[in-house]
Amino acid sequence: MNIEARLSLFPISTEVVSDRLFIGGCDIERLAEEYGTPLYVYDRAELDRAASLYRHTLTEAWPGDWSVTYAGKAFLNPVIARWASGQGFRVDCTGAGEIGIAVQAGLSPAQILVHGVNKTEEDLHSALRYAGTIVVDNLSELRKMARLAAGKRLPDVWLRFQPGLAVQTHHAATQTGHEGSKFGMSETQIIEAAFFCREHGLPLRGIHFHQGSQFRDPAPLQPAIEKALDLAQEIGLGGEWHFSPGGGWGVAYHEDELPHPDMQEYIRAVTAWTRQACERRGMELPYLHLEPGRSLVARAGVAIYQVGTVKQIGGRTWLLVDGGMADNPRKALYGARYSCLPVTRLTTKATQTVSIAGPYCESGDILIEEIALPPLGEGERIAIPVSGAYHISMASHYNGARRPAVLMLENGQAHSILARETIDDLIRQMQV
Ligand code: LLP
């Protein structure tokens, strides 16, 4: 087991102190005892590091105005929404539920951007009331919005373009910009939508696309930027106009995927290509928006589980832990590969290869197919790094699972940001 490589997947504040795992100055074993498991912890220093890398690189690489819009779907609650706004970021909310969280956090309309591929009337009402920007996915939505907005303040309208170009992601399910995807509008639909906006006096201000999530080669963004800018020009965007090539920059989940994809490489590529494309067309530089989720929060989050059973069957040694596909469905959905470290006895030699699975009634409920670890017994704990994005936000109640507690760690202090769900929470909405 290469401890150094595995440790480099963890947040930057991670240390090994007396053979125990510390994150944000906190003893993880002690937190697990106090708060129980499965437990998710977020390292504030790592969140801030990722945010400042975006800020500094954009400041250096983009001569015009820019903003970072945090994709709340990766993980959203009021503390995270306030963290994002404290970084000067906006928050991308999918629908009324996420808007509600952002509003609860005190975000102003200028800080809220709304996405969604099939926004309901409730989503649209909420966007019209609370958001500064609405990214319109399709013509039917545009017509509904115009009807609902009659006479009311309208957020800025951006149109979502389907460039018909794929990025290389870890799984087909996380590609969105390719031809045949359900997202966005074709060129002719964008032109029709722009005409509709003009006709109805809607404040059309920008164009957006998002090609996919968890890519590490920015190259396919370039032709998509070219196509989007052709369209922007064709529909007459100019002056103070907005351009968003979405988010999607990847992270390393496993030591085999190191080094970490370089955020600066991505930001420099997007800014250079956008600038060149504008210059070639004689267009004014847009207000540039990036929309990262995972690359801001994934590495800051770590999942802690406790081993309940060690069993041998089918030639495998199974460590059965107390969480799995109900709090992290990514292995089951996308075949995602994770790594882990024990929380104590960190430097004990890895003498066995084990499979790590959860307690749920599905063979797909596996967290790690195969990993070298020191022999771990029942009651010992493991930590899975890079658990900060698309875990809690995609968690389920499968088999009556209650969502884990989440803590924010900073300077040796742990603050609860999400209480562990209880059985009462589980049955609250049910008719009894
Ligand atoms: N903008 C839009 C319009 C999006 O749909 C997404 C992600 C993002 C930004 C942020 O992408 P990120 O920077 O986080 O990659 N559940 C999957 C990922 C789904 C991504 C959905 N959209 C996973 O766990 O890999």
XYZ file of C-alpha atoms and ligand atoms in Angstrom:
457
model
C 0.000 0.000 0.000
C 1.505 3.291 -1.083
C 0.414 5.488 1.810
C 1.923 8.640 0.359
C 0.016 8.287 -2.920
C -3.233 7.526 -1.120
C -2.717 10.414 1.268
C -2.343 12.773 -1.660
C -5.961 12.031 -2.615
C -7.046 13.424 0.756
C -7.524 17.126 1.598
C -4.350 19.154 1.927
C -4.635 19.476 5.696
C -4.473 15.674 6.161
C -1.726 14.392 8.426
C -0.744 11.168 10.086
C -0.213 11.793 13.776
C 0.830 8.869 16.003
C -0.377 6.487 13.321
C -3.841 8.095 13.200
C -5.554 10.104 10.476
C -6.024 13.814 11.146
C -7.913 16.167 8.829
C -8.271 19.892 9.463
C -6.416 19.334 12.732
C -9.100 16.856 13.900
C -8.572 13.260 14.991
C -10.876 11.320 12.681
C -11.158 8.295 14.984
C -12.355 10.544 17.786
C -14.920 12.240 15.522
C -16.211 8.857 14.390
C -16.643 7.838 18.027
C -18.464 11.055 18.812
C -20.678 11.388 15.745
C -20.997 7.768 14.627
C -20.545 6.416 11.106
C -21.024 6.627 8.185
C -19.701 10.131 8.657
C -18.762 12.701 6.027
C -16.211 15.370 6.836
C -15.265 18.408 4.754
C -11.961 20.177 5.128
C -12.477 23.924 5.002
C -8.841 24.539 4.023
C -9.215 22.303 0.972
C -12.454 24.021 -0.080
C -10.726 27.394 0.211
C -7.651 26.179 -1.673
C -9.720 25.015 -4.655
C -11.759 28.236 -4.642
C -8.712 30.451 -4.563
C -7.110 28.515 -7.404
C -10.163 29.274 -9.560
C -10.159 32.929 -8.481
C -6.467 33.528 -8.995
C -6.199 31.719 -12.279
C -9.236 33.488 -13.723
C -7.956 36.865 -12.556
C -4.635 36.203 -14.219
C -5.953 34.565 -17.389
C -9.083 36.538 -18.260
C -8.858 40.260 -18.932
C -12.587 40.915 -18.652
C -15.240 40.253 -16.041
C -15.702 36.696 -14.857
C -17.510 34.722 -12.253
C -17.441 31.250 -10.812
C -20.846 29.687 -10.331
C -20.668 26.738 -7.952
C -22.766 23.838 -9.251
C -24.872 23.123 -6.174
C -25.860 19.690 -7.440
C -22.454 18.440 -6.292
C -23.346 19.143 -2.638
C -25.567 21.906 -1.342
C -26.741 23.104 2.020
C -26.903 26.593 3.535
C -23.369 26.407 4.973
C -21.906 25.467 1.597
C -24.025 28.096 -0.184
C -22.700 30.739 2.238
C -19.181 29.429 1.779
C -19.594 29.850 -1.999
C -20.969 33.360 -1.663
C -18.146 34.207 0.760
C -15.729 33.238 -2.010
C -17.474 35.717 -4.287
C -19.094 32.870 -6.221
C -22.630 32.443 -7.422
C -24.577 29.235 -6.957
C -26.120 27.205 -9.762
C -29.400 25.778 -8.493
C -31.330 23.052 -10.248
C -34.969 23.774 -9.559
C -37.003 25.101 -6.672
C -35.449 22.786 -4.067
C -31.903 24.009 -4.519
C -33.152 27.591 -4.932
C -34.861 27.181 -1.557
C -31.568 26.167 0.050
C -29.730 29.125 -1.489
C -32.457 31.536 -0.378
C -32.366 30.089 3.132
C -28.622 30.764 3.115
C -29.362 34.440 2.407
C -28.150 34.569 -1.205
C -29.408 37.466 -3.294
C -30.842 37.079 -6.819
C -27.526 38.224 -8.309
C -25.921 35.170 -6.675
C -28.444 32.619 -7.919
C -28.437 31.065 -11.379
C -31.040 28.471 -12.277
C -30.584 25.378 -14.418
C -32.860 22.468 -15.207
C -33.821 20.408 -18.212
C -37.527 20.164 -17.408
C -38.301 23.035 -15.086
C -41.752 22.797 -13.567
C -44.012 25.801 -13.046
C -42.898 25.738 -9.418
C -39.233 25.867 -10.533
C -39.977 28.726 -12.912
C -41.951 30.723 -10.327
C -39.114 30.256 -7.884
C -36.511 31.272 -10.483
C -38.521 34.357 -11.454
C -38.752 35.357 -7.829
C -35.265 34.588 -6.526
C -32.765 34.209 -9.379
C -30.657 36.721 -11.257
C -30.125 34.378 -14.191
C -32.142 31.589 -15.712
C -30.552 29.253 -18.204
C -33.320 28.189 -20.541
C -33.052 24.614 -21.738
C -35.721 24.513 -24.442
C -38.346 26.429 -26.370
C -41.271 25.084 -24.429
C -39.689 26.322 -21.201
C -39.099 29.717 -22.769
C -42.758 30.045 -23.720
C -43.905 28.942 -20.257
C -41.566 31.422 -18.644
C -42.760 34.291 -20.816
C -46.329 33.460 -19.838
C -45.572 33.194 -16.111
C -43.413 36.299 -16.115
C -45.951 38.589 -17.695
C -45.481 41.932 -15.993
C -42.933 40.677 -13.453
C -39.222 41.310 -13.031
C -37.317 38.952 -15.277
C -33.958 37.410 -14.539
C -31.300 37.525 -17.260
C -32.000 34.851 -19.813
C -29.232 32.638 -21.192
C -29.867 29.938 -23.741
C -28.441 26.447 -23.280
C -26.795 25.174 -26.420
C -26.188 21.520 -27.245
C -22.916 21.712 -29.151
C -23.139 18.109 -30.349
C -19.606 17.466 -29.149
C -18.626 15.072 -26.390
C -15.921 15.330 -23.770
C -14.241 12.176 -22.519
C -15.775 11.385 -19.133
C -15.606 8.345 -16.838
C -19.021 7.127 -17.948
C -21.467 7.804 -20.786
C -24.066 8.907 -18.218
C -22.045 11.999 -17.342
C -21.734 13.312 -20.898
C -24.239 16.016 -21.733
C -23.095 18.060 -24.734
C -23.065 15.277 -27.314
C -25.591 14.870 -30.080
C -28.501 12.810 -28.848
C -28.337 14.140 -25.294
C -31.531 15.471 -23.718
C -29.910 18.761 -22.739
C -30.108 22.129 -24.425
C -31.067 23.365 -27.876
C -29.772 22.849 -31.403
C -28.490 25.766 -33.455
C -31.820 26.319 -35.161
C -33.679 26.127 -31.856
C -31.316 28.689 -30.321
C -32.004 31.025 -33.225
C -35.727 30.528 -32.799
C -35.412 31.084 -29.027
C -33.465 34.312 -29.567
C -36.150 35.526 -31.959
C -38.809 34.686 -29.366
C -36.897 36.646 -26.695
C -36.722 39.705 -28.959
C -40.363 39.462 -29.867
C -41.451 39.219 -26.238
C -38.950 41.662 -24.778
C -37.149 38.989 -22.705
C -33.693 40.035 -21.505
C -31.557 37.656 -23.551
C -28.000 38.149 -22.308
C -26.032 34.954 -22.686
C -25.287 31.539 -24.065
C -24.286 28.437 -22.149
C -23.222 24.869 -22.751
C -22.029 22.072 -20.506
C -20.376 19.153 -22.251
C -20.068 16.704 -19.395
C -18.633 15.970 -16.007
C -15.339 14.466 -14.830
C -13.196 15.128 -17.891
C -9.470 15.805 -17.727
C -8.705 16.719 -21.307
C -10.010 20.201 -22.132
C -9.441 19.821 -25.924
C -13.080 19.089 -26.903
C -14.093 22.412 -25.342
C -12.372 24.345 -28.104
C -14.638 23.372 -31.029
C -17.665 23.758 -28.744
C -16.564 27.287 -27.800
C -16.161 28.073 -31.515
C -19.666 26.836 -32.301
C -21.183 28.668 -29.344
C -19.520 31.915 -30.330
C -20.691 31.591 -33.926
C -24.187 31.290 -32.556
C -23.729 34.131 -30.091
C -22.747 36.336 -32.998
C -25.587 35.127 -35.150
C -28.197 35.908 -32.489
C -26.684 39.332 -31.925
C -25.196 38.936 -28.446
C -22.702 41.686 -27.813
C -22.002 44.627 -25.558
C -22.454 43.278 -22.064
C -22.975 39.656 -22.872
C -22.416 36.455 -20.919
C -20.773 33.217 -21.933
C -20.596 30.031 -19.905
C -18.837 26.896 -21.116
C -20.219 25.083 -18.040
C -18.194 23.038 -15.608
C -17.066 19.445 -15.513
C -13.355 19.555 -14.767
C -12.376 16.244 -13.194
C -10.569 15.054 -10.097
C -8.457 11.971 -9.319
C -10.380 9.421 -7.261
C -7.741 6.720 -7.096
C -3.967 6.756 -6.769
C -3.729 5.219 -10.253
C -5.297 8.431 -11.602
C -2.719 10.760 -10.057
C -1.567 13.420 -10.671
C -4.698 15.428 -9.997
C -6.078 17.007 -13.158
C -4.630 20.506 -13.235
C -7.358 23.122 -12.766
C -5.081 25.845 -14.055
C -4.533 23.991 -17.319
C -8.302 23.845 -17.777
C -8.922 27.496 -16.905
C -6.055 28.742 -19.067
C -7.276 26.667 -22.003
C -10.894 27.880 -21.746
C -9.906 31.518 -21.357
C -7.359 31.413 -24.209
C -9.775 29.703 -26.607
C -12.617 32.060 -25.753
C -10.408 35.080 -26.203
C -9.011 33.887 -29.525
C -12.487 33.005 -30.778
C -13.774 36.486 -29.869
C -10.816 38.230 -31.447
C -11.183 36.302 -34.683
C -14.831 37.307 -34.900
C -14.255 40.893 -33.793
C -16.601 40.308 -30.834
C -16.342 42.032 -27.499
C -15.099 39.794 -24.716
C -18.022 38.360 -22.800
C -18.510 38.212 -19.079
C -17.062 34.707 -18.652
C -18.625 32.195 -16.265
C -17.245 28.845 -15.174
C -19.546 26.409 -13.420
C -17.505 23.891 -11.433
C -18.991 21.519 -8.893
C -16.776 18.507 -8.369
C -13.404 20.241 -8.787
C -14.364 22.648 -5.969
C -15.712 20.213 -3.389
C -14.854 16.582 -4.196
C -11.412 16.435 -2.663
C -12.474 18.353 0.445
C -14.883 15.555 1.435
C -13.935 12.285 3.100
C -16.311 9.441 4.011
C -15.678 7.470 7.208
C -17.121 3.994 7.653
C -16.886 1.351 10.346
C -16.193 -2.301 9.617
C -19.039 -4.411 10.945
C -18.125 -7.821 9.567
C -15.094 -9.431 8.006
C -16.005 -12.474 5.994
C -14.488 -14.815 3.460
C -16.562 -16.155 0.627
C -16.006 -16.904 -3.033
C -12.261 -16.546 -2.662
C -12.610 -12.966 -1.454
C -12.181 -11.293 1.896
C -15.036 -8.861 2.409
C -14.904 -5.915 4.744
C -18.563 -5.113 5.220
C -18.961 -1.528 6.356
C -21.926 0.524 7.581
C -22.458 2.609 4.448
C -22.399 2.038 0.719
C -24.638 2.690 -2.249
C -27.207 4.609 -0.173
C -24.679 7.358 0.603
C -22.364 6.808 -2.374
C -24.103 5.380 -5.438
C -21.218 6.322 -7.769
C -19.625 2.885 -7.952
C -23.007 1.300 -8.677
C -23.963 3.992 -11.215
C -20.694 4.687 -13.011
C -18.283 1.975 -11.913
C -16.308 4.671 -10.067
C -13.055 3.462 -8.492
C -12.218 4.600 -4.988
C -9.289 4.134 -2.648
C -9.073 4.233 1.145
C -6.899 4.241 4.226
C -7.481 2.920 7.693
C -8.244 5.657 10.229
C -5.832 4.226 12.814
C -2.798 1.950 12.508
C -2.061 3.775 9.305
C 1.465 2.600 8.898
C 0.759 -1.086 9.558
C 1.845 -3.130 6.572
C -0.825 -3.998 4.006
C -0.810 -7.772 3.977
C -4.178 -8.526 2.435
C -6.353 -7.642 -0.497
C -9.964 -7.051 0.427
C -13.252 -6.020 -1.140
C -15.224 -3.319 0.653
C -19.001 -3.465 0.484
C -21.973 -1.951 2.253
C -24.964 -3.370 4.110
C -27.588 -2.927 1.381
C -29.491 -5.691 -0.325
C -27.844 -5.528 -3.727
C -24.767 -7.174 -5.102
C -23.925 -3.817 -6.666
C -23.517 -2.313 -3.218
C -19.742 -2.330 -3.357
C -17.546 0.648 -2.526
C -14.163 -0.810 -3.545
C -13.712 -4.011 -5.562
C -10.177 -4.693 -4.500
C -7.672 -2.911 -2.319
C -4.546 -3.747 -0.333
C -4.982 -2.935 3.360
C -3.549 -3.940 6.697
C -5.691 -6.611 8.358
C -8.659 -4.706 9.794
C -11.011 -6.101 12.392
C -14.601 -5.458 13.272
C -15.074 -2.032 14.817
C -12.102 -0.516 12.987
C -12.674 2.345 10.577
C -11.705 3.338 7.083
C -11.650 6.701 5.308
C -12.525 7.047 1.614
C -11.105 10.221 0.073
C -12.613 12.326 -2.739
C -16.114 11.856 -1.354
C -17.210 15.492 -1.402
C -19.166 15.629 -4.673
C -22.274 13.727 -5.751
C -22.439 11.497 -2.678
C -24.661 13.183 -0.086
C -26.546 14.980 -2.871
C -27.385 11.635 -4.499
C -27.953 9.720 -1.255
C -31.074 7.601 -0.874
C -33.187 5.927 1.770
C -32.668 2.492 0.306
C -33.301 -0.222 2.887
C -34.389 2.522 5.281
C -30.921 4.088 5.236
C -30.658 7.381 7.071
C -28.418 9.997 5.502
C -25.072 10.395 7.256
C -23.973 13.298 9.407
C -21.698 15.870 7.774
C -19.069 17.925 9.584
C -16.972 20.881 8.524
C -13.426 20.696 9.894
C -11.285 23.744 10.445
C -8.316 24.437 12.708
C -8.943 21.463 14.951
C -12.668 22.236 15.309
C -15.550 20.229 13.905
C -18.912 21.862 13.192
C -21.970 19.890 12.222
C -23.369 21.100 8.904
C -25.882 18.299 8.445
C -27.305 16.227 11.275
C -27.570 12.483 10.836
C -31.097 11.538 9.776
C -33.130 9.633 12.315
C -35.889 7.071 11.991
C -38.323 9.880 12.868
C -36.996 11.875 9.901
C -37.488 8.835 7.742
C -41.147 8.351 8.611
C -42.109 12.005 8.985
C -43.542 12.270 5.475
C -45.185 8.848 5.526
C -48.852 8.202 6.242
C -48.936 6.085 9.375
N -23.172 22.818 -14.989
C -24.161 22.005 -15.396
C -25.202 22.521 -16.270
C -24.180 20.665 -14.979
O -25.145 19.870 -15.382
C -23.153 20.196 -14.119
C -23.157 18.804 -13.669
C -22.147 21.094 -13.719
C -22.194 22.393 -14.179
C -21.036 20.717 -12.778
O -20.262 19.678 -13.225
P -18.966 19.275 -12.361
O -18.032 20.434 -12.405
O -19.402 18.944 -10.998
O -18.435 18.082 -13.059
N -23.444 12.453 -10.700
C -22.337 12.465 -11.649
C -22.079 13.862 -12.161
C -23.293 14.516 -12.774
C -23.010 15.908 -13.205
C -24.260 16.631 -13.551
N -24.065 17.962 -14.012
C -21.096 11.911 -10.960
O -21.170 11.620 -9.764
O -20.063 11.732 -11.605
